[in-house]
Structures are given as structure tokens and as C-alpha cells.
Short mmCIF file of C-alpha atoms and ligand atoms in Angstrom, two decimals:
data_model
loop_
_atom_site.label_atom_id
_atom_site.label_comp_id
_atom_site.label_asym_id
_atom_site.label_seq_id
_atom_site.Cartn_x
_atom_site.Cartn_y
_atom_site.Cartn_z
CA UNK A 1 -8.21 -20.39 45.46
CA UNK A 2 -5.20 -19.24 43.75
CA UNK A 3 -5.37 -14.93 42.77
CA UNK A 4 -3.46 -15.52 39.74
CA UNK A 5 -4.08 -13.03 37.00
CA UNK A 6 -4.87 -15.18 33.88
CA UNK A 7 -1.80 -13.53 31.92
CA UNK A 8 0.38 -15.53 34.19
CA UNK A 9 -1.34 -18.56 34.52
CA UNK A 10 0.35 -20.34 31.89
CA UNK A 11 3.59 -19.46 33.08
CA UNK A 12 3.02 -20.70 36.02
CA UNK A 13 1.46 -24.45 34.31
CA UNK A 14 5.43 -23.94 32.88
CA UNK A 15 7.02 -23.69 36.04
CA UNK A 16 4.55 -27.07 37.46
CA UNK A 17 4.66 -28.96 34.42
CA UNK A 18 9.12 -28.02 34.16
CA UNK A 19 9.72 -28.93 38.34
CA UNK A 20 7.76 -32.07 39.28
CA UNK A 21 7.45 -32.77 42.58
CA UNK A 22 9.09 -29.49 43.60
CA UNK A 23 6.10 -28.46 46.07
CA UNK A 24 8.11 -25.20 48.10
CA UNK A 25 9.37 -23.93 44.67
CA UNK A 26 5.88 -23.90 43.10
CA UNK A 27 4.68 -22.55 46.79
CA UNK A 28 7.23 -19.57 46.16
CA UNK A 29 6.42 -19.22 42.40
CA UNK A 30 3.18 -18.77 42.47
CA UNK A 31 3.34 -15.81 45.45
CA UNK A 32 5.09 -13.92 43.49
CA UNK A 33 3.71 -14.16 40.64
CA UNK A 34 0.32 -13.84 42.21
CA UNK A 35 1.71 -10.06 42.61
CA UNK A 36 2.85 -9.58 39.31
CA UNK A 37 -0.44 -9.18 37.37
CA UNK A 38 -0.72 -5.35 37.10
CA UNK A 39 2.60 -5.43 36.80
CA UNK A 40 2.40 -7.27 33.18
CA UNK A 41 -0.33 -5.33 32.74
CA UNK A 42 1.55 -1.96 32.54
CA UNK A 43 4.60 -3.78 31.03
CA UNK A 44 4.12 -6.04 28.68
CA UNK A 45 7.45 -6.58 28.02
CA UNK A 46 8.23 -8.39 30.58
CA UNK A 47 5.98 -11.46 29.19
CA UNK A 48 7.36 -10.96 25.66
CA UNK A 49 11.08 -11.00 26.54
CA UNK A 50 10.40 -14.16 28.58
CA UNK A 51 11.47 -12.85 31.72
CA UNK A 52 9.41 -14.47 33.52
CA UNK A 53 10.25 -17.65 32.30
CA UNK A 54 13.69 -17.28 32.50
CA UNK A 55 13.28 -16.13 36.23
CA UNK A 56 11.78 -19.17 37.44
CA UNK A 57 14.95 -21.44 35.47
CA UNK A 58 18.08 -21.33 37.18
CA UNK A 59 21.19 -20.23 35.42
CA UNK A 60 22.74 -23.19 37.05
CA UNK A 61 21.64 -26.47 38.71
CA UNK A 62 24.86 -28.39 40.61
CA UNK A 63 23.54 -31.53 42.32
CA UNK A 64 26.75 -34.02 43.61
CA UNK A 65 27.97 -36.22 45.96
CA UNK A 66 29.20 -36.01 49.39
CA UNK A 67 31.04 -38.68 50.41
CA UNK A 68 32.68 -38.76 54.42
CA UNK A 69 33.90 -40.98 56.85
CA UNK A 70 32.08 -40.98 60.88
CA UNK A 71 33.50 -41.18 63.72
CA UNK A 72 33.44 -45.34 63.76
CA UNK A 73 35.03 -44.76 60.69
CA UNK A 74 31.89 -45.48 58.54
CA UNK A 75 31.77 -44.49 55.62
CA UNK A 76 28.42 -41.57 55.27
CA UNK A 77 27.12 -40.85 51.73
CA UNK A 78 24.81 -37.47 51.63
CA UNK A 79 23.40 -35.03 48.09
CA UNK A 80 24.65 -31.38 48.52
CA UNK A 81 23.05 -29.05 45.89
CA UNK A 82 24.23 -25.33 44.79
CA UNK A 83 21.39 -23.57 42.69
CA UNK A 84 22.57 -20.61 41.20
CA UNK A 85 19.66 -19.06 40.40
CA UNK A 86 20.04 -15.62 38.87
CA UNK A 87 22.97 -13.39 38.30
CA UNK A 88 21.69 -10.30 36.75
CA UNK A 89 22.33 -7.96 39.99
CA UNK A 90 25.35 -9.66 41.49
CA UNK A 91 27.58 -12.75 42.18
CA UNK A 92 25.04 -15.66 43.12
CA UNK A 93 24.31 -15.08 47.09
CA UNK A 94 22.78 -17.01 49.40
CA UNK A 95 23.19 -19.44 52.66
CA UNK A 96 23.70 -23.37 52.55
CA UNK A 97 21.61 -25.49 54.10
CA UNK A 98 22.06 -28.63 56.07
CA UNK A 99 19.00 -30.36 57.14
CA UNK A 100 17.60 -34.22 56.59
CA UNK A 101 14.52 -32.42 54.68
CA UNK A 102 17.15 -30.77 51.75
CA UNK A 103 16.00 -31.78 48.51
CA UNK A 104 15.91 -29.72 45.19
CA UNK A 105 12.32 -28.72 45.97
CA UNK A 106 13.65 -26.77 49.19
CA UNK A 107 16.91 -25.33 47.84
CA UNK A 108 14.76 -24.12 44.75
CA UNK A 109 12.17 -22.47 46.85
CA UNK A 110 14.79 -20.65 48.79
CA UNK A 111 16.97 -19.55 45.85
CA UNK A 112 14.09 -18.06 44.04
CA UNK A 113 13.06 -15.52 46.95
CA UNK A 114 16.72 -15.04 47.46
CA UNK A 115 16.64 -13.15 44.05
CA UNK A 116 14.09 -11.26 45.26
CA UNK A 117 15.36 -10.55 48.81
CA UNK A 118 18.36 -9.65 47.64
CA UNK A 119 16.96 -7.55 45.20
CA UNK A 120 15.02 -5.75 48.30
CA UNK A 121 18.44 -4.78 49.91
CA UNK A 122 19.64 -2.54 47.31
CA UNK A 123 22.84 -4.43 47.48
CA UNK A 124 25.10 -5.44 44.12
CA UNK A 125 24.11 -9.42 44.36
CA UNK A 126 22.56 -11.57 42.62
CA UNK A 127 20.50 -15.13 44.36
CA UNK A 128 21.37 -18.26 44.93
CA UNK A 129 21.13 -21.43 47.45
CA UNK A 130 22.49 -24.29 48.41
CA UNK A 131 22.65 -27.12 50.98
CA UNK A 132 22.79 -30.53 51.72
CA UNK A 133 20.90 -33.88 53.39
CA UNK A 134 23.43 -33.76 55.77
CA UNK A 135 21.87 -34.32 59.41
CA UNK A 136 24.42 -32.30 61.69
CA UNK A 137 22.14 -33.38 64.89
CA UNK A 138 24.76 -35.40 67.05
CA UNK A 139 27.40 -35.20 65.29
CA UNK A 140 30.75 -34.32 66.39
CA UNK A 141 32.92 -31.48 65.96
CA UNK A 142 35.49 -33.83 63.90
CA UNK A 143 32.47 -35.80 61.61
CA UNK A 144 30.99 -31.93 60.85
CA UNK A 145 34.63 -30.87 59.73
CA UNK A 146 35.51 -33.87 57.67
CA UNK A 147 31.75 -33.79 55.82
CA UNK A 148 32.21 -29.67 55.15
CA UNK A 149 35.93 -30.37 53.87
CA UNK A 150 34.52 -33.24 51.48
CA UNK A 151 31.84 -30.75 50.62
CA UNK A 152 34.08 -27.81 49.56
CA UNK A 153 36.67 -30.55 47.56
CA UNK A 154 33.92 -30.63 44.98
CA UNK A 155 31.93 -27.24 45.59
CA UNK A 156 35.17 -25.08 45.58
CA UNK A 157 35.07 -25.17 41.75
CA UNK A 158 32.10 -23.29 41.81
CA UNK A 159 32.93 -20.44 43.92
CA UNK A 160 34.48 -17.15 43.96
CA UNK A 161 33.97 -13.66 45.29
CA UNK A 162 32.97 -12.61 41.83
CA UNK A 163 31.12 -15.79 40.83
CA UNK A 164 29.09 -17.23 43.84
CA UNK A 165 28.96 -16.66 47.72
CA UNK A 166 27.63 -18.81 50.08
CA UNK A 167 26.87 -18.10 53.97
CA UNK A 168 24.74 -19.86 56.21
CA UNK A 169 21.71 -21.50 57.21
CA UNK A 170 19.77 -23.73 59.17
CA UNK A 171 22.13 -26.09 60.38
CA UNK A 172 24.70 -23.92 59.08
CA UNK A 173 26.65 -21.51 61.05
CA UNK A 174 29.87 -20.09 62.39
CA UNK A 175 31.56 -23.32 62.40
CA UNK A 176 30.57 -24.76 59.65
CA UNK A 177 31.72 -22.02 57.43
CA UNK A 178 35.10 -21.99 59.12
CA UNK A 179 35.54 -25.34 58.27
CA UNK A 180 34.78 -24.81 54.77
CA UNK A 181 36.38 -21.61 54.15
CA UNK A 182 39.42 -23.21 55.68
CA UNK A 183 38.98 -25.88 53.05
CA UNK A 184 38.45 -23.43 50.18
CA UNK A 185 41.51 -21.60 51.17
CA UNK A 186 43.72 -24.56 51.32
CA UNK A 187 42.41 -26.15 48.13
CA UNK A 188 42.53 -22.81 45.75
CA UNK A 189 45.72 -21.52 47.58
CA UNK A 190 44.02 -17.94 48.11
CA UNK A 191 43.31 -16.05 50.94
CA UNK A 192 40.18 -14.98 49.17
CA UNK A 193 38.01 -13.12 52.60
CA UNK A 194 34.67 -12.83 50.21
CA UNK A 195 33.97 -15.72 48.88
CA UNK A 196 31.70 -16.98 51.81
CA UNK A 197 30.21 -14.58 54.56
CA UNK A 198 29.17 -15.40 57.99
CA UNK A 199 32.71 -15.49 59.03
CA UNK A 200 34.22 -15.78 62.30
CA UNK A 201 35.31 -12.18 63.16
CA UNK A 202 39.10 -13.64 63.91
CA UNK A 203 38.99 -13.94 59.61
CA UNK A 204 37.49 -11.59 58.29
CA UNK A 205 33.92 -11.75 59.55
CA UNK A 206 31.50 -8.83 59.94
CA UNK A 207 30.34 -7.56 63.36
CA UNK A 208 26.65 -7.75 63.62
CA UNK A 209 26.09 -10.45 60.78
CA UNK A 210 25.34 -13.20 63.65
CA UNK A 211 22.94 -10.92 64.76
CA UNK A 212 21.86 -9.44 61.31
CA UNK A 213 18.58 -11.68 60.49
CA UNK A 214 16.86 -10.92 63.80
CA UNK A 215 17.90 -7.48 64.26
CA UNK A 216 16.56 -6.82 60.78
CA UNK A 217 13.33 -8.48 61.01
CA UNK A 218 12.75 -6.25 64.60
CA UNK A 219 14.00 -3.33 63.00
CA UNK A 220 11.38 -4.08 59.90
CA UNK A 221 8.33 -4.68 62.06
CA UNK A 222 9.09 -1.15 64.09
CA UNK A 223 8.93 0.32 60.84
CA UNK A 224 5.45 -1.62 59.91
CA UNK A 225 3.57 -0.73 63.14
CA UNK A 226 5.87 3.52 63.01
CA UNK A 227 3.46 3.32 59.81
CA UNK A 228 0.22 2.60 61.34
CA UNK A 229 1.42 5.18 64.21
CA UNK A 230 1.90 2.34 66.59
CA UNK A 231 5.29 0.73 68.14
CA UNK A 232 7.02 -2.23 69.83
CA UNK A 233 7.13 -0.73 73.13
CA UNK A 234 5.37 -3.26 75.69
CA UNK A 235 4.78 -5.06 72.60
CA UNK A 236 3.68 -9.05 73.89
CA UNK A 237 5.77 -10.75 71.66
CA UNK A 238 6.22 -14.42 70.53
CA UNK A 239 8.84 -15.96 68.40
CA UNK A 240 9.27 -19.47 67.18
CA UNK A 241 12.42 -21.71 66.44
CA UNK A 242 15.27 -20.71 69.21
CA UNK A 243 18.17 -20.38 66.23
CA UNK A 244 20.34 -17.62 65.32
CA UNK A 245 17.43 -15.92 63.95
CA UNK A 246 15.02 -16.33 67.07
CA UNK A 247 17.59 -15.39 69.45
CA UNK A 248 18.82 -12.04 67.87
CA UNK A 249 14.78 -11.66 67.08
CA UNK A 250 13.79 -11.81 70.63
CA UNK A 251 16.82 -9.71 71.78
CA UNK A 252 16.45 -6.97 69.92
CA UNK A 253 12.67 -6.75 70.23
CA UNK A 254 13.41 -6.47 74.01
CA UNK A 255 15.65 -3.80 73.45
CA UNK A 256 13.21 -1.89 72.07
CA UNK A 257 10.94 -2.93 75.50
CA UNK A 258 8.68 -5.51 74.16
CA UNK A 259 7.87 -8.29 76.81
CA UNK A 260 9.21 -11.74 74.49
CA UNK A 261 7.35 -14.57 76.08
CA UNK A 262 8.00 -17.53 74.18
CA UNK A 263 10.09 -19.44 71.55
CA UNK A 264 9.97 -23.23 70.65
CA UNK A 265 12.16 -25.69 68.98
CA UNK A 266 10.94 -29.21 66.86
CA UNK A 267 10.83 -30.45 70.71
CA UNK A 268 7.98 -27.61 71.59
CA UNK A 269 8.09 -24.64 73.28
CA UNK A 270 8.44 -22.91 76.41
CA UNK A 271 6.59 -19.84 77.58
CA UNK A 272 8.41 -17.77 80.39
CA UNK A 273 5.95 -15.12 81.45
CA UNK A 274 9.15 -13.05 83.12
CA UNK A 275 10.57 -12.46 79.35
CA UNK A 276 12.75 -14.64 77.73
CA UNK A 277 16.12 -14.76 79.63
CA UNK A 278 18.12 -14.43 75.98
CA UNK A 279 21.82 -14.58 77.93
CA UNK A 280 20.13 -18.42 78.96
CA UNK A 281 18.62 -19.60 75.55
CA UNK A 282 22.22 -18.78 73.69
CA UNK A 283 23.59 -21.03 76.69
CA UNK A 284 21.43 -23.96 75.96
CA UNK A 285 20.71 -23.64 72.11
CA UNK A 286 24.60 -22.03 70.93
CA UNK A 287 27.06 -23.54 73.66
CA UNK A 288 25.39 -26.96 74.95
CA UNK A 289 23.28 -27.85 71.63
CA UNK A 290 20.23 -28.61 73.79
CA UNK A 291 16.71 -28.95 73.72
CA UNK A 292 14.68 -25.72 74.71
CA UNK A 293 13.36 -28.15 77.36
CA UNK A 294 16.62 -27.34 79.57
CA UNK A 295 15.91 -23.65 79.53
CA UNK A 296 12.76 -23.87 81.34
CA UNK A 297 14.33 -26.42 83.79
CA UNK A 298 16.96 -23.70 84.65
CA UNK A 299 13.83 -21.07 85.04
CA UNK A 300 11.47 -21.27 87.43
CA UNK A 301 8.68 -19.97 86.27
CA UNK A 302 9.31 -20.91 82.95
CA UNK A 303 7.19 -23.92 80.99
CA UNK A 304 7.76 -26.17 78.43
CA UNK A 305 4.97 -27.70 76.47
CA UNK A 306 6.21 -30.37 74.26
CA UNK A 307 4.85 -31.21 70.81
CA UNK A 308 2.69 -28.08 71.12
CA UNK A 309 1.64 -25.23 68.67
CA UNK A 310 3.79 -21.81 70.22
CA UNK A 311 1.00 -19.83 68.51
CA UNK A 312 -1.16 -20.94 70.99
CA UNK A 313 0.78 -18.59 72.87
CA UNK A 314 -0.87 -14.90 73.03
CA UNK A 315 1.07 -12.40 71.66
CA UNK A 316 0.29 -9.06 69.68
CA UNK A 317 3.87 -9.00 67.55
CA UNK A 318 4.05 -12.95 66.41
CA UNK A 319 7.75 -13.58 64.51
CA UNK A 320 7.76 -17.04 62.96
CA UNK A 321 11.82 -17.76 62.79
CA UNK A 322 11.79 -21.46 62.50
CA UNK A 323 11.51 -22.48 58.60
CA UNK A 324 9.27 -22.93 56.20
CA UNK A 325 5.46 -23.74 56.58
CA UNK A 326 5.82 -23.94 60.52
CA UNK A 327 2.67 -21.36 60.76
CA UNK A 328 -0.37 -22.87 58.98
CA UNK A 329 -4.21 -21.71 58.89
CA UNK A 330 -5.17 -23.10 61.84
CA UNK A 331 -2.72 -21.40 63.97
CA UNK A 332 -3.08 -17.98 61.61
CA UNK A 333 -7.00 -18.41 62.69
CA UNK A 334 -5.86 -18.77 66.52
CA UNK A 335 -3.41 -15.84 66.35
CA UNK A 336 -5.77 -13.55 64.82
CA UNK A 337 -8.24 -14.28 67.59
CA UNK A 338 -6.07 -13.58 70.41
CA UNK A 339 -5.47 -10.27 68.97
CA UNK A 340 -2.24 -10.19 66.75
CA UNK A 341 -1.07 -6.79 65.29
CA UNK A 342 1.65 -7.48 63.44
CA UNK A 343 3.21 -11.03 61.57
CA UNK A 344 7.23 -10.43 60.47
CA UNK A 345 8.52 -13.88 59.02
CA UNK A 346 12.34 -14.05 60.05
CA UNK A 347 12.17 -17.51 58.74
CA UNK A 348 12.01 -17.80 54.86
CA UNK A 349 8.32 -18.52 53.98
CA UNK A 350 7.46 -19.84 57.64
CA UNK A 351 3.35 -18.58 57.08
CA UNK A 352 1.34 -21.40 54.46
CA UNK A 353 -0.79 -19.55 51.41
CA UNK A 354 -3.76 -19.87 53.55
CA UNK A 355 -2.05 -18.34 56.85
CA UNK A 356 -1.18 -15.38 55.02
CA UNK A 357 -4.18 -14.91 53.38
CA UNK A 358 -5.98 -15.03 56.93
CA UNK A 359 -3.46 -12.07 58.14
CA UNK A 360 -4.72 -10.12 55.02
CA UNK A 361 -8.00 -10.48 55.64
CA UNK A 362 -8.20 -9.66 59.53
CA UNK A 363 -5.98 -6.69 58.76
CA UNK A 364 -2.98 -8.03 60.30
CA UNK A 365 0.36 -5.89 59.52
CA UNK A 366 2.32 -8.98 57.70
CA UNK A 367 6.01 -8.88 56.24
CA UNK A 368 6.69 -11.21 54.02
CA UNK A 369 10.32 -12.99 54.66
CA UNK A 370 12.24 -11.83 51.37
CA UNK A 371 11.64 -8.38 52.97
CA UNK A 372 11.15 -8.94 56.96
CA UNK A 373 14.16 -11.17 57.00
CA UNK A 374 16.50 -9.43 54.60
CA UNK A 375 18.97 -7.96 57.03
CA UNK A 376 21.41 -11.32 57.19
CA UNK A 377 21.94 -11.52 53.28
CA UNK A 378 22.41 -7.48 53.43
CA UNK A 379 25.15 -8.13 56.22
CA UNK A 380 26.50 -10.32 54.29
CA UNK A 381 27.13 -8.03 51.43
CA UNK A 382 28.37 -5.50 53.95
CA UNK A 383 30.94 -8.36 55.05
CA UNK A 384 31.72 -8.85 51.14
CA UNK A 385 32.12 -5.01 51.45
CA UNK A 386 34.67 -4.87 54.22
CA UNK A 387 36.54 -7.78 52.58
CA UNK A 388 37.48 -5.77 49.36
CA UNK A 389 38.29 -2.97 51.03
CA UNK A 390 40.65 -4.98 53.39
CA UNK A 391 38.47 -3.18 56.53
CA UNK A 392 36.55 -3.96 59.33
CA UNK A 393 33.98 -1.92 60.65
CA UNK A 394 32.75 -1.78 64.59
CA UNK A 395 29.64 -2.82 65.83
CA UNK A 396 27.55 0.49 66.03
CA UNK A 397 28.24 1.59 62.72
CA UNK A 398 27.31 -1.82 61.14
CA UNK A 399 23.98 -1.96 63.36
CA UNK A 400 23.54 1.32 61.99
CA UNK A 401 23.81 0.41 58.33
CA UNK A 402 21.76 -2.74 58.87
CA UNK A 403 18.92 -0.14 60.36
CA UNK A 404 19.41 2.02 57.12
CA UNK A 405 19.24 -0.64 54.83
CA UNK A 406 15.84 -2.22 56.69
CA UNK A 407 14.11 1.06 56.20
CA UNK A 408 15.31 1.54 52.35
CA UNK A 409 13.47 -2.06 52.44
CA UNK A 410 10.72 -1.30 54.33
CA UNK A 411 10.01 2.25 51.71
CA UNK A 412 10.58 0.08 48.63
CA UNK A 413 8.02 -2.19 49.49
CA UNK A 414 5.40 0.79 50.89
CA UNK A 415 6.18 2.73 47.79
CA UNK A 416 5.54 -0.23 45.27
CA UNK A 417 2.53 -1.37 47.15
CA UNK A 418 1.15 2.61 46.78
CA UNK A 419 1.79 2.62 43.41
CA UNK A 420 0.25 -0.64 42.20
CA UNK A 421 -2.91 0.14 43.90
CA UNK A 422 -2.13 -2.36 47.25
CA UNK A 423 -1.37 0.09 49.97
CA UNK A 424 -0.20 -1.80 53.17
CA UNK A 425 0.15 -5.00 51.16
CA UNK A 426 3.93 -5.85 52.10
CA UNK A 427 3.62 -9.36 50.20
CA UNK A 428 2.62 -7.07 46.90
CA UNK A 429 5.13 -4.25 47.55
CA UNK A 430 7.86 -6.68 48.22
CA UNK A 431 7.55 -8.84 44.96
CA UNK A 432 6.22 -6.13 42.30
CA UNK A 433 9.53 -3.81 43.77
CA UNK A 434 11.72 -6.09 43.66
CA UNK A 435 10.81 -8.25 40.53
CA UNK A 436 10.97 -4.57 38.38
CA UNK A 437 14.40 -4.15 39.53
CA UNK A 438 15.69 -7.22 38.43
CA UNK A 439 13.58 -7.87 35.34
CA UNK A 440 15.32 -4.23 33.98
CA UNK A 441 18.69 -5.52 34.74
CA UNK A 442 17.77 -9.00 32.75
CA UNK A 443 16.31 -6.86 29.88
CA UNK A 444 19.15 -4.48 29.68
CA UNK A 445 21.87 -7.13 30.24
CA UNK A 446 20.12 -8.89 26.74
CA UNK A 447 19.38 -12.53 25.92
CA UNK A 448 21.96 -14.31 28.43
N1 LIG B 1 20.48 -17.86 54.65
C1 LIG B 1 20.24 -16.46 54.81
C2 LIG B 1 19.01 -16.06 54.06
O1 LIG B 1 18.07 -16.82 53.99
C3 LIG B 1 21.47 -15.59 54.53
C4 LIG B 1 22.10 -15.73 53.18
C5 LIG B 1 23.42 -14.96 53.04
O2 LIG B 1 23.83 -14.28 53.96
O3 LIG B 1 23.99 -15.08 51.96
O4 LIG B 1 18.86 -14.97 53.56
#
């Protein structure tokens, strides 16, 4: 049962009857707007100025095709998609995706909270998302670099440090954007450093933004349990997906001496009772694009269940890093039971409705993504930083900003919570915080 306030409801009957078929948008829509009612409330004008209506339409919509020749020289036909969905704080900013489930539905979902992540940061930029039906899953090096340069040829036009920013996703990393800023570069004639982030640090890349997304979701959840007077220390901790986000998830929670147990990929997962060995799992998932079934065969005590749920797994700090709708009621009810303290989604929008809900309920500490994983788009905008200023910054002082920036997220979403009557309700504090901050830039920027 939805807890819309009935203010909103029709808006949201807008947003359904306006995106057919667009499941993960409405999914996103409707949680934030399931915050907003006291929100309205207080502030009418939000609802008379159609802001909310011209939140959940993207300023732009760019849907084209990718054409590309294979290795057999084939010719491959994929859909890319850029959604530039709001402005009103920044350039557009936000990863691309490539992954056989892209459709508009899924680059819409993601662009929305991007507004609001972003938002979150504190940073000047704006949200946006992009990505393509591109299947990078046995591909070669050369078929990955010819479909990214046939990608750019037509996205380039797009682009620009001042006008839109992409970085990565799933399925899109350090290569990949190599490739296409090499691309952009060639086709535009301009060495122009921040118009992508997620750079390799040879050209202009930030330390710490492979690591960013994890590190920030860690360095959220400390703050989550410092405010219940509780910490990570011996923590039993279990992550899923074994991506960038997993990996840097799981290595700074043991860091900070939890005992990391498990992870999982689409194959399963493996538990390793002796803590993840993290130097291993970048091995097998970064260098030899394996299945997480060859980490436990290099492990001894290490096992892999395949096809299996990794929330079976008991843990006390559970960090869902794999993508969207991975942790469902079922395994919410499981987790709950075996004692979980804390949820952090490093993943955007990994927990269903009903998952969440269940966390609520049992009194579970739960971040929602937009804020729990808002550390990579806020490194990226430190990248964007270092670009203009023709600088590059070391490690420990760009850990240390990350850590800065987490807690400014962490008190913005506390504070809003307090003060719309929802102490402890990160999901509340995250949207109502975030959604006043760019709903007073909209109003003050005019009809545009
Ligand atoms: N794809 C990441 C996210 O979901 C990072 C986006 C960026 O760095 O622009 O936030």
C-alpha cells in the first residue's frame, strides 16, 4: 500500500499515465514523492509552480543508434540513450550504463535519483544518465573500443564540461571511458579533461574516484550506526555484486575492522568465513573478468553457492552493491531475522518498496542509495574540480574530502528527517533535503 499523501497523488497518475511501461522510473517517483507530503504541506508553492511536474520531465530525452562492427566483422546494431534530466544545480551529471537490461525505463529511474543524489553532495551539478543495450560480456578489448568510438561519433554533440558529464557505470569503467574520451577528444579537437570523469589517472583522472562509491557508502553507514552510538568495528558484514562498488565496499569496511564474509555475482555467491581476501576478488573480477566461482577455487575455505540468495548469508551490516531490485521482501524478512543492524544501498535502488519498508518497520538503520552511495558522483565533481584548476590532488587529501562530503550528506539527511517530524528516517531526510534544494533553484531560476 502506497503512503502517498493525497496532494501528490495526481501527480504521480501524471508521471504513470506520461511514462508507460517505465516500471523503475515510476518505482523511483513514487519514493520520493512518498516523502514529499509535509513538504507541500508547508510549501505550497512547490505544487503551484509545477515543480513537481517539471521534476519528473526531463529537460532532454536523446535516444539513437549505435551502429559497430565485431570481431568477425559483423555488423552489431545496439540503442544508447542520454537523459538529461535536470539542470538547475549544475551541468547534467551522471554515469553511462551498458547492460542487455538498458531501456528508457532504467536510464529514467537512475537519472531521476541522480538529481537528487547529486543534490545530497552539495556539489555545483545538476543529474543526468545515460547508457546503452550494449552487452560488454565477452567481448574484446578491440569490439568494446570500436562500439564506445561509434557511441561518442553521435553522443559527442551533446557533451561538454559546461553542458553534460558522463562517468561510469555498470558495465562501464576505466576503459570504457578512455576509449570514449579518446574519441571525444579526437572528434571536437579539444583537450577538454572535464567533460567525462572516471578517468584514468595518466589523463587527468582523480585519485580515489575508483574507490569513491564504496568508500562512501562505508564511510556513510559509520556515520548511521556513530548516531545510534554503535560502530563497524567487528561488524559481520555482507556485500552483494563483486564490482567496483562491492570491492571498494568490502575494503574499506575492513579497514575499519569489520569481518566481510561474502559477496556474489549473477553466478551466486561465495562466503569465505576468513574475510574476504579483497587483493584476490580484484584479481578475478578487474584483471581476469571471471566468475566469483574462481575466487573460492583459489581459497580454501572459501564456498560458492551458485544461483543462491547472498542474504541468506548472516551478517549485521548488509550492503546491497549489485543494481537495482537485487534485495526483495523475502530476503529483507530473512535479513531482519538473522539480526541485521544496519542496510546502506551502494547500488542505486538495490532494496524493492516492500524490502525497505520491512527495514523500517524492524528498526533497521537503512540508507537509501541517492545518499549511501553518493561518494562516486561527489568524486566525480572533485575530478571536474581538479580539471579546471589544471591540478591533481593525492590520495589522502581526496579520501579526506570524500569523508567530509559523506558526513555533510549524512547531517543533511538527519537534519531534514528532524525537522519534518521523521527522525532516523534516512529515505525521508534524503528526498525532503534534497528535493528543497533543488526545487528553490528551479523557482528562482523562473519558468525554464
Ligand atoms: N554511476 C554513478 C552513480 O550512480 C556515478 C556517476 C558519476 O560519477 O557521474 O552515481
Amino acid at each position: 500500500m502506497s503512503r502517498l499523501d493525497a496532494a501528490l497523488q495526481p501527480h504521480y497518475e501524471i508521471v504513470l499515465a506520461r511514462n508507460p511501461g517505465e516500471a523503475e522510473f515510476h518505482q523511483a517517483v513514487l519514493e520520493v514523492l512518498e516523502s514529499l507530503g509535509p513538504v507541500v504541506r508547508k510549501h505550497p508553492e512547490y505544487v503551484e509552480e509545477a515543480v513537481i511536474e517539471r521534476l519528473c520531465e526531463p529537460e532532454r530525452q536523446l535516444i539513437f543508434r549505435v551502429p559497430w562492427t565485431d570481431d568477425q566483422g559483423r555488423v552489431q546494431m545496439n540503442r544508447a540513450f542520454r537523459v538529461e534530466f535536470n539542470s538547475a544545480l549544475g551541468p547534467y551529471k551522471g554515469g553511462l550504463r551498458f547492460h542487455p537490461s538498458v531501456y528508457l525505463g532504467i536510464v529514467k529511474f537512475l537519472g531521476f535519483e541522480q538529481i537528487f543524489k547529486n543534490a545530497l553532495t552539495g556539489m555545483p551539478i545538476g543529474g543526468g544518465k545515460g547508457g546503452s543495450d550494449f552487452d560488454p560480456k565477452g567481448r574484446s578489448d578491440a569490439e568494446i573500443m570500436r562500439f564506445c568510438q561509434s557511441l561518442m561519433t553521435e553522443l559527442y554533440r551533446h557533451l561538454g564540461e559546461y553542458t553534460d558529464v558522463p562517468a561510469g557505470d555498470i558495465g562501464v569503467g576505466g576503459r570504457e571511458i578512455g576509449y570514449l574520451f579518446g574519441q571525444y577528444k579526437r572528434i571536437t579537437n579539444r583537450y577538454e579533461s572535464g567533460v567525462l570523469t572516471g578517468k584514468g589517472l595518466s589523463y587527468g583522472g582523480s585519485q580515489v574516484r575508483t574507490e569513491a562509491t564504496g568508500y562512501g557508502t562505508v564511510f556513510f553507514t559509520e556515520q548511521m550506526l556513530a548516531a545510534t552510538g554503535s560502530s563497524l568495528s567487528g561488524r559481520r558484514v555482507v556485500v552483494s555484486g563483486s564490482g567496483n562498488v562491492a570491492i571498494y565496499a568490502a575494503q574499506k569496511a575492513a579497514a575499519l575492522g569489520a569481518h566481510v564474509v561474502a559477496c556474489s555475482d549473477s553466478s551466486g555467491y561465495v562466503v569465505d568465513e576468513d574475510g574476504l581476501d579483497i587483493g584476490l576478488l580484484q584479481q578475478v573480477k578487474e584483471v581476469d573478468r571471471a566468475r566469483i566461482s574462481a575466487y573460492a577455487e583459489q581459497r580454501p575455505k572459501a564456498e560458492f553457492v551458485a544461483g543462491g540468495s547472498v542474504w541468506d548469508v548472516r551478517c549485521e551490516v548488509a550492503l546491497p552493491c549489485a543494481t537495482q531490485n537485487e534485495l526483495d521482501g523475502d530476503a529483507a524478512r530473512t535479513l531482519v531475522e538473522n539480526g541485521v543492524l544496519a542496510v546502506a544501498e551502494g547500488a542505486n535502488m538495490p532494496c524493492t518498496p516492500e524490502a525497505t519498508r520491512l527495514f523500517q518497520e524492524s528498526k533497521v538503520l537503512f540508507a537509501p542509495g541517492k545518499a549511501a552511495n553518493a561518494g562516486g558522483v561527489a568524486t566525480s565533481a572533485l575530478e571536474m574540480q581538479q580539471n579546471a584548476s589544471r591540478d591533481s590532488w593525492s590520495f589522502e587529501h581526496t579520501e579526506e574530502r570524500l569523508r567530509e562530503i559523506m558526513v555533510g550528506v549524512h547531517e543533511r539527511c538527519a537534519a531534514a528527517a528532524d525537522e519534518y517530524g521523521t527522525p532516523g528516517n534516512y529515505v525521508a531526510g534524503a528526498n525532503i533535503s534534497s528535493f528543497l534544494q533543488v526545487a528553490d533553484a528551479m523557482l528562482a531560476l523562473g519558468v525554464v
